[in-house]
């Protein structure tokens, strides 16, 4: 049993949270507008990490909105900064992978392997633990009352990475960071973390990924 009752994605925010919601919406929209103009395959590490960070902001900020809106106004920017720092850091190994492997020409068996791994991970205990935290912003804040907002953002980002790393592997290896796939994964992540019945969304996505791996091999 959670601190505040049954684990649930239900949350509420005061009318004073409206500016924060608008700011998040503008940031997400601006990130999607900017993404097509950024070169994800650039050889320059700084430019790659910039493009990756913009992609993560576009994909992941909608799913963290409940936590941001529940947090007090003064620390929201630091909270988001800490959260995005984690996802920016994930871009470091992605960069080295993209330099070692031609992501536009990944062998079929490797694509199928990543798809089936991601599909099976959707049903794993580790995924369930991380998703439970991500779906319970009230509990997350209650258990960490008084903690620095930057640290809160980093910690929540780590749980989010634990929840979503396999889907990101699909984006990078199987889809070569295709923006349509990025939008689809972003929608799945948001539904998993913020909507009622999100666990079932994740499981359906897992089944779809396993089926896609079989189709890829055929």
XYZ file of N, CA and C in Angstrom:
654
model
N 0.859 -1.197 0.000
C 0.000 0.000 0.000
C 0.891 1.241 0.000
N 0.546 2.214 -0.792
C 1.359 3.421 -0.884
C 1.098 4.330 0.313
N 1.942 5.364 0.438
C 1.827 6.288 1.556
C 0.486 7.005 1.537
N 0.014 7.361 0.358
C -1.209 8.142 0.250
C -2.385 7.309 -0.226
N -2.260 5.997 -0.076
C -3.346 5.127 -0.514
C -2.925 4.262 -1.667
N -3.874 3.723 -2.367
C -3.586 2.840 -3.481
C -2.773 3.582 -4.541
N -1.775 2.881 -5.098
C -0.952 3.497 -6.125
C -1.838 3.863 -7.306
N -1.794 5.102 -7.715
C -2.680 5.569 -8.771
C -2.057 6.754 -9.470
N -2.342 6.898 -10.778
C -1.845 8.073 -11.481
C -2.685 9.304 -11.214
N -3.748 9.190 -10.420
C -4.606 10.345 -10.176
C -3.837 11.434 -9.437
N -4.051 12.632 -9.841
C -3.375 13.757 -9.213
C -4.215 14.992 -9.492
N -3.934 16.037 -8.750
C -4.626 17.295 -8.996
C -3.657 18.435 -8.760
N -3.903 19.526 -9.424
C -3.047 20.696 -9.268
C -3.933 21.919 -9.086
N -3.432 22.886 -8.374
C -4.201 24.099 -8.121
C -4.224 24.969 -9.375
N -5.170 25.915 -9.439
C -5.202 26.836 -10.584
C -3.895 27.599 -10.763
N -3.144 27.766 -9.671
C -1.868 28.473 -9.760
C -0.852 27.710 -10.597
N -1.124 26.427 -10.862
C -0.204 25.628 -11.665
C -0.382 25.866 -13.153
N -1.403 26.629 -13.541
C -1.685 26.851 -14.964
C -0.487 27.431 -15.729
N 0.242 28.428 -15.188
C 1.409 28.934 -15.924
C 2.477 27.857 -16.150
N 2.661 26.982 -15.152
C 3.641 25.904 -15.309
C 3.208 24.941 -16.407
N 1.909 24.637 -16.441
C 1.392 23.756 -17.487
C 1.591 24.382 -18.866
N 1.311 25.673 -18.969
C 1.496 26.369 -20.240
C 2.970 26.374 -20.654
N 3.859 26.581 -19.687
C 5.287 26.583 -19.984
C 5.746 25.220 -20.486
N 5.271 24.149 -19.847
C 5.610 22.801 -20.300
C 5.102 22.561 -21.719
N 3.862 22.972 -21.970
C 3.280 22.774 -23.294
C 4.076 23.508 -24.372
N 4.477 24.742 -24.073
C 5.268 25.517 -25.027
C 6.629 24.860 -25.252
N 7.249 24.377 -24.170
C 8.560 23.725 -24.288
C 8.467 22.468 -25.145
N 7.416 21.676 -24.939
C 7.236 20.451 -25.731
C 7.000 20.802 -27.198
N 6.107 21.754 -27.449
C 5.804 22.145 -28.825
C 7.045 22.694 -29.529
N 7.806 23.544 -28.827
C 9.018 24.120 -29.411
C 10.047 23.035 -29.718
N 10.136 22.032 -28.852
C 11.088 20.937 -29.076
C 10.732 20.149 -30.326
N 9.433 19.861 -30.515
C 9.012 19.123 -31.713
C 9.228 19.946 -32.977
N 9.022 21.253 -32.894
C 9.252 22.117 -34.059
C 10.736 22.171 -34.410
N 11.580 22.184 -33.391
C 13.023 22.312 -33.595
C 13.675 21.015 -34.074
N 13.137 19.876 -33.638
C 13.774 18.588 -33.895
C 14.102 18.317 -35.365
N 13.189 18.535 -36.310
C 13.521 18.217 -37.707
C 14.702 18.998 -38.267
N 15.066 20.093 -37.601
C 16.152 20.935 -38.076
C 17.494 20.588 -37.414
N 17.492 19.588 -36.547
C 18.715 19.178 -35.868
C 19.227 17.867 -36.462
N 20.539 17.767 -36.583
C 21.169 16.582 -37.176
C 21.506 15.585 -36.076
N 20.709 14.505 -35.967
C 20.955 13.497 -34.937
C 22.156 12.620 -35.252
N 22.658 12.681 -36.474
C 23.776 11.829 -36.867
C 25.088 12.614 -36.958
N 25.100 13.820 -36.417
C 26.293 14.638 -36.472
C 27.450 13.997 -35.704
N 28.663 14.253 -36.170
C 29.848 13.689 -35.528
C 30.307 14.519 -34.338
N 29.770 15.726 -34.187
C 30.174 16.600 -33.087
C 29.427 16.215 -31.816
N 30.135 15.795 -30.771
C 29.460 15.343 -29.540
C 28.508 16.374 -28.958
N 28.923 17.641 -28.898
C 28.081 18.667 -28.283
C 26.782 18.849 -29.069
N 26.867 18.849 -30.396
C 25.673 19.021 -31.217
C 24.763 17.803 -31.121
N 25.365 16.618 -31.052
C 24.557 15.409 -30.898
C 23.793 15.445 -29.578
N 24.485 15.787 -28.499
C 23.825 15.817 -27.193
C 22.761 16.904 -27.129
N 22.968 18.004 -27.837
C 21.942 19.046 -27.906
C 20.699 18.490 -28.592
N 20.900 17.840 -29.746
C 19.767 17.278 -30.483
C 19.069 16.197 -29.666
N 19.864 15.347 -29.018
C 19.289 14.285 -28.186
C 18.469 14.878 -27.040
N 18.998 15.906 -26.387
C 18.303 16.520 -25.254
C 16.988 17.154 -25.689
N 16.982 17.780 -26.870
C 15.749 18.359 -27.391
C 14.732 17.251 -27.660
N 15.208 16.129 -28.225
C 14.311 14.995 -28.472
C 13.737 14.463 -27.160
N 14.560 14.343 -26.132
C 14.074 13.853 -24.845
C 13.068 14.815 -24.224
N 13.314 16.113 -24.383
C 12.341 17.090 -23.880
C 11.000 16.930 -24.594
N 11.049 16.741 -25.913
C 9.822 16.573 -26.680
C 9.068 15.315 -26.273
N 9.800 14.225 -26.066
C 9.180 12.941 -25.778
C 8.757 12.781 -24.324
N 9.566 13.264 -23.387
C 9.417 12.883 -21.990
C 8.738 13.922 -21.104
N 8.794 15.196 -21.466
C 8.189 16.207 -20.598
C 6.687 16.016 -20.382
N 5.912 15.581 -21.400
C 4.480 15.377 -21.123
C 4.228 14.363 -20.015
N 5.061 13.325 -19.929
C 4.828 12.273 -18.939
C 5.195 12.697 -17.523
N 6.039 13.720 -17.399
C 6.441 14.172 -16.061
C 5.607 15.365 -15.593
N 4.672 15.807 -16.424
C 3.845 16.965 -16.080
C 3.119 16.823 -14.742
N 2.515 15.657 -14.413
C 1.836 15.555 -13.113
C 2.749 15.862 -11.932
N 3.978 15.351 -11.973
C 4.914 15.618 -10.879
C 5.272 17.100 -10.812
N 5.544 17.697 -11.949
C 5.936 19.109 -11.989
C 4.811 19.997 -11.458
N 3.578 19.698 -11.843
C 2.457 20.534 -11.440
C 2.110 20.370 -9.968
N 2.417 19.220 -9.409
C 2.169 19.008 -7.980
C 3.211 19.684 -7.105
N 4.392 19.923 -7.664
C 5.472 20.503 -6.870
C 5.262 22.008 -6.721
N 5.797 22.584 -5.631
C 5.591 24.014 -5.387
C 6.310 24.858 -6.447
N 5.807 26.051 -6.677
C 6.253 26.874 -7.795
C 7.745 27.153 -7.791
N 8.296 27.434 -6.630
C 9.671 27.898 -6.566
C 10.706 26.945 -7.116
N 10.431 25.647 -7.084
C 11.456 24.694 -7.480
C 11.163 23.935 -8.748
N 10.143 24.348 -9.479
C 9.749 23.571 -10.658
C 10.834 23.556 -11.734
N 11.476 24.692 -11.970
C 12.511 24.746 -13.005
C 13.651 23.792 -12.657
N 14.085 23.807 -11.404
C 15.170 22.914 -10.984
C 14.755 21.455 -11.088
N 13.500 21.172 -10.769
C 12.981 19.816 -10.867
C 13.075 19.312 -12.307
N 12.607 20.120 -13.257
C 12.652 19.735 -14.667
C 14.090 19.635 -15.153
N 14.935 20.537 -14.689
C 16.339 20.523 -15.086
C 17.009 19.219 -14.650
N 16.763 18.805 -13.411
C 17.334 17.556 -12.928
C 16.824 16.363 -13.710
N 15.532 16.376 -14.024
C 14.923 15.289 -14.793
C 15.547 15.188 -16.182
N 15.669 16.329 -16.872
C 16.221 16.313 -18.216
C 17.718 16.015 -18.219
N 18.406 16.343 -17.115
C 19.829 16.028 -17.025
C 20.054 14.520 -17.143
N 19.199 13.745 -16.502
C 19.330 12.288 -16.580
C 19.201 11.816 -18.016
N 18.187 12.320 -18.712
C 17.985 11.885 -20.092
C 19.064 12.409 -21.022
N 19.615 13.587 -20.726
C 20.751 14.078 -21.503
C 21.953 13.161 -21.310
N 22.154 12.690 -20.070
C 23.264 11.779 -19.779
C 23.117 10.458 -20.518
N 21.876 10.009 -20.692
C 21.634 8.777 -21.451
C 22.144 8.934 -22.882
N 22.171 10.159 -23.371
C 22.648 10.403 -24.728
C 24.128 10.144 -24.918
N 24.907 10.117 -23.839
C 26.355 9.890 -23.971
C 26.643 8.495 -24.537
N 26.146 7.400 -23.918
C 26.384 6.089 -24.533
C 25.723 5.954 -25.901
N 24.592 6.633 -26.102
C 23.945 6.592 -27.419
C 24.859 7.207 -28.471
N 25.537 8.294 -28.104
C 26.465 8.928 -29.037
C 27.578 7.962 -29.439
N 28.184 7.316 -28.463
C 29.280 6.396 -28.778
C 28.786 5.199 -29.589
N 27.580 4.743 -29.308
C 27.010 3.661 -30.102
C 26.808 4.105 -31.543
N 26.320 5.328 -31.720
C 26.077 5.828 -33.076
C 27.369 6.033 -33.851
N 28.472 6.228 -33.145
C 29.766 6.340 -33.822
C 30.359 4.961 -34.139
N 30.010 3.973 -33.331
C 30.556 2.631 -33.536
C 29.750 1.824 -34.537
N 28.445 2.132 -34.648
C 27.543 1.356 -35.497
C 26.773 2.306 -36.405
N 26.599 1.900 -37.657
C 25.768 2.669 -38.571
C 24.307 2.373 -38.254
N 23.648 3.305 -37.583
C 22.284 3.072 -37.146
C 21.292 2.978 -38.300
N 21.704 3.427 -39.471
C 20.845 3.323 -40.637
C 20.951 1.955 -41.298
N 21.895 1.151 -40.840
C 22.119 -0.152 -41.467
C 22.378 -1.227 -40.411
N 21.527 -1.288 -39.402
C 21.650 -2.288 -38.346
C 21.156 -3.632 -38.883
N 21.894 -4.718 -38.646
C 21.472 -6.041 -39.139
C 20.076 -6.413 -38.641
N 19.353 -7.145 -39.468
C 17.979 -7.522 -39.148
C 17.880 -8.272 -37.833
N 18.823 -9.192 -37.602
C 18.763 -9.980 -36.368
C 18.947 -9.101 -35.138
N 19.754 -8.034 -35.272
C 19.965 -7.114 -34.142
C 18.697 -6.296 -33.882
N 18.043 -5.851 -34.944
C 16.779 -5.117 -34.794
C 15.742 -5.994 -34.107
N 15.625 -7.247 -34.578
C 14.660 -8.180 -33.978
C 14.994 -8.442 -32.518
N 16.291 -8.553 -32.212
C 16.713 -8.798 -30.833
C 16.338 -7.656 -29.903
N 16.541 -6.425 -30.369
C 16.189 -5.261 -29.560
C 14.676 -5.179 -29.366
N 13.926 -5.477 -30.410
C 12.460 -5.429 -30.312
C 11.930 -6.453 -29.309
N 12.446 -7.682 -29.363
C 11.942 -8.706 -28.442
C 12.401 -8.411 -27.014
N 13.621 -7.902 -26.847
C 14.103 -7.530 -25.514
C 13.226 -6.439 -24.917
N 12.923 -5.422 -25.720
C 12.081 -4.322 -25.237
C 10.674 -4.819 -24.918
N 10.171 -5.721 -25.753
C 8.836 -6.254 -25.505
C 8.760 -7.045 -24.217
N 9.744 -7.889 -23.974
C 9.763 -8.698 -22.751
C 9.995 -7.834 -21.520
N 10.795 -6.777 -21.677
C 11.077 -5.899 -20.524
C 9.810 -5.223 -20.017
N 8.837 -5.019 -20.904
C 7.576 -4.395 -20.493
C 6.858 -5.207 -19.413
N 7.188 -6.497 -19.287
C 6.541 -7.373 -18.306
C 7.449 -7.689 -17.113
N 8.631 -7.092 -17.070
C 9.612 -7.460 -16.048
C 9.314 -6.803 -14.698
N 9.761 -7.415 -13.588
C 9.574 -6.814 -12.253
C 10.233 -5.446 -12.119
N 11.409 -5.264 -12.729
C 12.100 -3.976 -12.641
C 11.261 -2.889 -13.312
N 10.729 -3.201 -14.473
C 9.845 -2.255 -15.163
C 8.657 -1.899 -14.282
N 8.057 -2.903 -13.647
C 6.874 -2.664 -12.807
C 7.195 -1.755 -11.622
N 8.351 -1.973 -10.989
C 8.755 -1.146 -9.846
C 8.946 0.307 -10.285
N 9.687 0.502 -11.372
C 9.952 1.858 -11.850
C 8.663 2.543 -12.306
N 7.806 1.786 -12.988
C 6.550 2.368 -13.469
C 5.640 2.744 -12.310
N 5.645 1.942 -11.241
C 4.821 2.245 -10.078
C 5.223 3.596 -9.474
N 6.519 3.853 -9.414
C 6.987 5.141 -8.894
C 6.574 6.282 -9.830
N 6.755 6.055 -11.124
C 6.429 7.094 -12.095
C 4.939 7.422 -12.109
N 4.100 6.434 -11.792
C 2.655 6.630 -11.816
C 2.112 7.181 -10.499
N 2.978 7.406 -9.533
C 2.521 7.857 -8.211
C 3.238 9.128 -7.790
N 3.007 10.257 -8.471
C 3.724 11.492 -8.127
C 3.463 11.974 -6.707
N 2.241 11.764 -6.194
C 1.946 12.180 -4.821
C 2.810 11.399 -3.832
N 2.891 10.095 -4.008
C 3.714 9.274 -3.132
C 5.186 9.650 -3.251
N 5.626 9.869 -4.489
C 7.033 10.220 -4.721
C 7.417 11.459 -3.940
N 6.571 12.486 -3.973
C 6.868 13.727 -3.252
C 6.714 13.566 -1.751
N 5.702 12.819 -1.314
C 5.475 12.644 0.121
C 6.641 11.922 0.788
N 7.212 10.947 0.105
C 8.329 10.181 0.664
C 9.639 10.966 0.660
N 9.657 12.086 -0.049
C 10.901 12.872 -0.173
C 10.650 14.330 0.217
N 9.750 14.525 1.162
C 9.368 15.870 1.576
C 10.589 16.674 2.024
N 10.750 17.873 1.486
C 11.846 18.747 1.865
C 13.124 18.527 1.093
N 13.128 17.569 0.197
C 14.338 17.274 -0.578
C 14.563 18.345 -1.639
N 15.824 18.611 -1.963
C 16.185 19.586 -2.982
C 15.503 19.258 -4.314
N 14.879 20.240 -4.989
C 14.147 19.940 -6.221
C 15.016 19.397 -7.349
N 16.269 19.857 -7.440
C 17.172 19.331 -8.468
C 17.415 17.838 -8.241
N 17.636 17.476 -6.977
C 17.837 16.066 -6.637
C 16.565 15.264 -6.897
N 15.422 15.856 -6.591
C 14.152 15.193 -6.877
C 14.020 14.888 -8.366
N 14.362 15.876 -9.190
C 14.279 15.684 -10.626
C 15.205 14.589 -11.120
N 16.424 14.561 -10.585
C 17.383 13.514 -10.970
C 16.860 12.143 -10.563
N 16.360 12.038 -9.340
C 15.880 10.746 -8.858
C 14.685 10.263 -9.677
N 13.765 11.173 -9.943
C 12.614 10.773 -10.755
C 13.061 10.409 -12.173
N 14.039 11.137 -12.690
C 14.573 10.816 -14.006
C 15.195 9.432 -14.052
N 15.853 9.020 -12.968
C 16.457 7.686 -12.916
C 15.383 6.595 -12.937
N 14.306 6.824 -12.179
C 13.200 5.862 -12.230
C 12.595 5.822 -13.634
N 12.463 6.989 -14.249
C 11.901 7.060 -15.582
C 12.801 6.342 -16.590
N 14.103 6.517 -16.449
C 15.037 5.817 -17.328
C 14.943 4.306 -17.117
N 14.789 3.892 -15.853
C 14.611 2.474 -15.569
C 13.349 1.924 -16.181
N 12.345 2.769 -16.288
C 11.065 2.368 -16.863
C 11.131 2.303 -18.389
N 11.895 3.215 -19.006
C 11.771 3.439 -20.448
C 13.016 3.130 -21.274
N 14.107 2.650 -20.650
C 15.351 2.493 -21.411
C 15.190 1.535 -22.587
N 14.383 0.489 -22.427
C 14.226 -0.486 -23.509
C 13.494 0.134 -24.701
N 12.513 0.984 -24.420
C 11.822 1.682 -25.504
C 12.778 2.630 -26.223
N 13.689 3.245 -25.472
C 14.688 4.108 -26.098
C 15.655 3.296 -26.951
N 15.943 2.070 -26.531
C 16.790 1.197 -27.348
C 16.117 0.907 -28.685
N 14.799 0.730 -28.660
C 14.048 0.544 -29.906
C 14.190 1.777 -30.785
N 14.038 2.951 -30.185
C 14.153 4.202 -30.937
C 15.515 4.335 -31.602
N 16.575 3.998 -30.860
C 17.934 4.205 -31.353
C 18.350 3.116 -32.337
N 18.189 1.863 -31.949
C 18.736 0.759 -32.746
C 17.787 0.317 -33.850
N 16.511 0.156 -33.499
C 15.563 -0.389 -34.474
C 14.977 0.682 -35.388
N 14.946 1.935 -34.935
C 14.296 2.990 -35.716
C 15.227 4.113 -36.131
N 16.513 4.012 -35.791
C 17.505 5.025 -36.178
C 17.037 6.434 -35.829
N 16.372 6.566 -34.664
C 15.902 7.839 -34.131
C 14.918 8.549 -35.063
N 14.090 7.754 -35.728
C 13.040 8.272 -36.588
C 12.045 9.085 -35.752
N 11.662 10.262 -36.232
C 10.822 11.155 -35.445
C 9.400 10.630 -35.280
N 8.892 9.894 -36.260
C 7.555 9.318 -36.128
C 7.547 8.267 -35.024
N 8.583 7.428 -35.000
C 8.713 6.426 -33.938
C 8.910 7.113 -32.590
N 9.689 8.198 -32.576
C 9.900 8.951 -31.334
C 8.572 9.466 -30.788
N 7.719 9.982 -31.664
C 6.407 10.481 -31.222
C 5.544 9.345 -30.691
N 5.593 8.185 -31.356
C 4.805 7.032 -30.905
C 5.276 6.548 -29.539
N 6.584 6.464 -29.349
C 7.120 6.029 -28.062
C 6.790 7.053 -26.980
N 6.903 8.338 -27.314
C 6.537 9.370 -26.356
C 5.085 9.250 -25.910
N 4.204 8.916 -26.851
C 2.792 8.743 -26.509
C 2.589 7.525 -25.613
N 3.302 6.438 -25.890
C 3.204 5.230 -25.056
C 3.689 5.527 -23.639
N 4.824 6.213 -23.539
C 5.385 6.543 -22.228
C 4.418 7.409 -21.432
N 3.838 8.403 -22.088
C 2.900 9.298 -21.406
C 1.673 8.531 -20.934
N 1.153 7.657 -21.781
C -0.019 6.860 -21.403
C 0.309 5.925 -20.252
N 1.474 5.287 -20.301
C 1.903 4.379 -19.230
C 1.961 5.084 -17.885
N 2.520 6.290 -17.883
C 2.838 6.965 -16.637
C 1.719 7.843 -16.099
N 0.875 8.357 -16.978
C -0.049 9.400 -16.538
C -1.526 9.089 -16.708
N -1.880 8.046 -17.446
C -3.292 7.780 -17.706
C -3.786 6.554 -16.950
N -5.058 6.536 -16.585
C -5.624 5.322 -15.980
C -5.467 4.138 -16.939
N -5.150 2.987 -16.371
C -4.949 1.815 -17.218
C -3.628 1.818 -17.952
N -2.716 2.678 -17.520
C -1.435 2.798 -18.208
C -0.615 1.523 -18.203
N -0.753 0.708 -17.150
C -0.012 -0.558 -17.114
C -0.396 -1.439 -18.293
N -1.680 -1.432 -18.633
C -2.139 -2.240 -19.756
C -1.625 -1.689 -21.077
N -1.483 -0.378 -21.154
C -0.872 0.221 -22.346
C 0.527 -0.317 -22.545
N 1.298 -0.377 -21.445
C 2.656 -0.904 -21.519
C 2.697 -2.358 -21.942
N 1.756 -3.148 -21.431
C 1.739 -4.565 -21.778
C 1.333 -4.794 -23.225
N 0.349 -4.041 -23.681
C -0.037 -4.137 -25.092
C 1.131 -3.737 -25.987
N 1.843 -2.676 -25.589
C 3.024 -2.261 -26.347
C 4.076 -3.363 -26.345
N 4.231 -4.048 -25.204
C 5.191 -5.153 -25.125
C 4.846 -6.272 -26.085
N 3.576 -6.639 -26.125
C 3.149 -7.676 -27.061
C 3.398 -7.222 -28.504
N 3.082 -5.955 -28.777
C 3.307 -5.429 -30.120
C 4.774 -5.470 -30.525
N 5.666 -5.198 -29.583
C 7.088 -5.225 -29.870
C 7.574 -6.642 -30.168
N 7.088 -7.615 -29.410
C 7.467 -9.008 -29.662
C 6.967 -9.453 -31.038
N 5.724 -9.100 -31.348
C 5.178 -9.432 -32.681
C 5.995 -8.760 -33.774
N 6.376 -7.504 -33.560
C 7.181 -6.788 -34.547
C 8.532 -7.465 -34.764
N 9.107 -8.020 -33.693
C 10.385 -8.720 -33.837
C 10.231 -9.957 -34.713
N 9.123 -10.668 -34.565
C 8.877 -11.856 -35.386
C 8.655 -11.466 -36.840
N 7.905 -10.391 -37.047
C 7.668 -9.918 -38.405
C 8.981 -9.493 -39.066
N 9.853 -8.847 -38.282
C 11.152 -8.404 -38.813
C 11.976 -9.593 -39.293
N 11.959 -10.693 -38.550
C 12.716 -11.875 -38.938
C 12.128 -12.554 -40.167
N 10.794 -12.504 -40.271
C 10.142 -13.108 -41.432
C 10.406 -12.276 -42.691
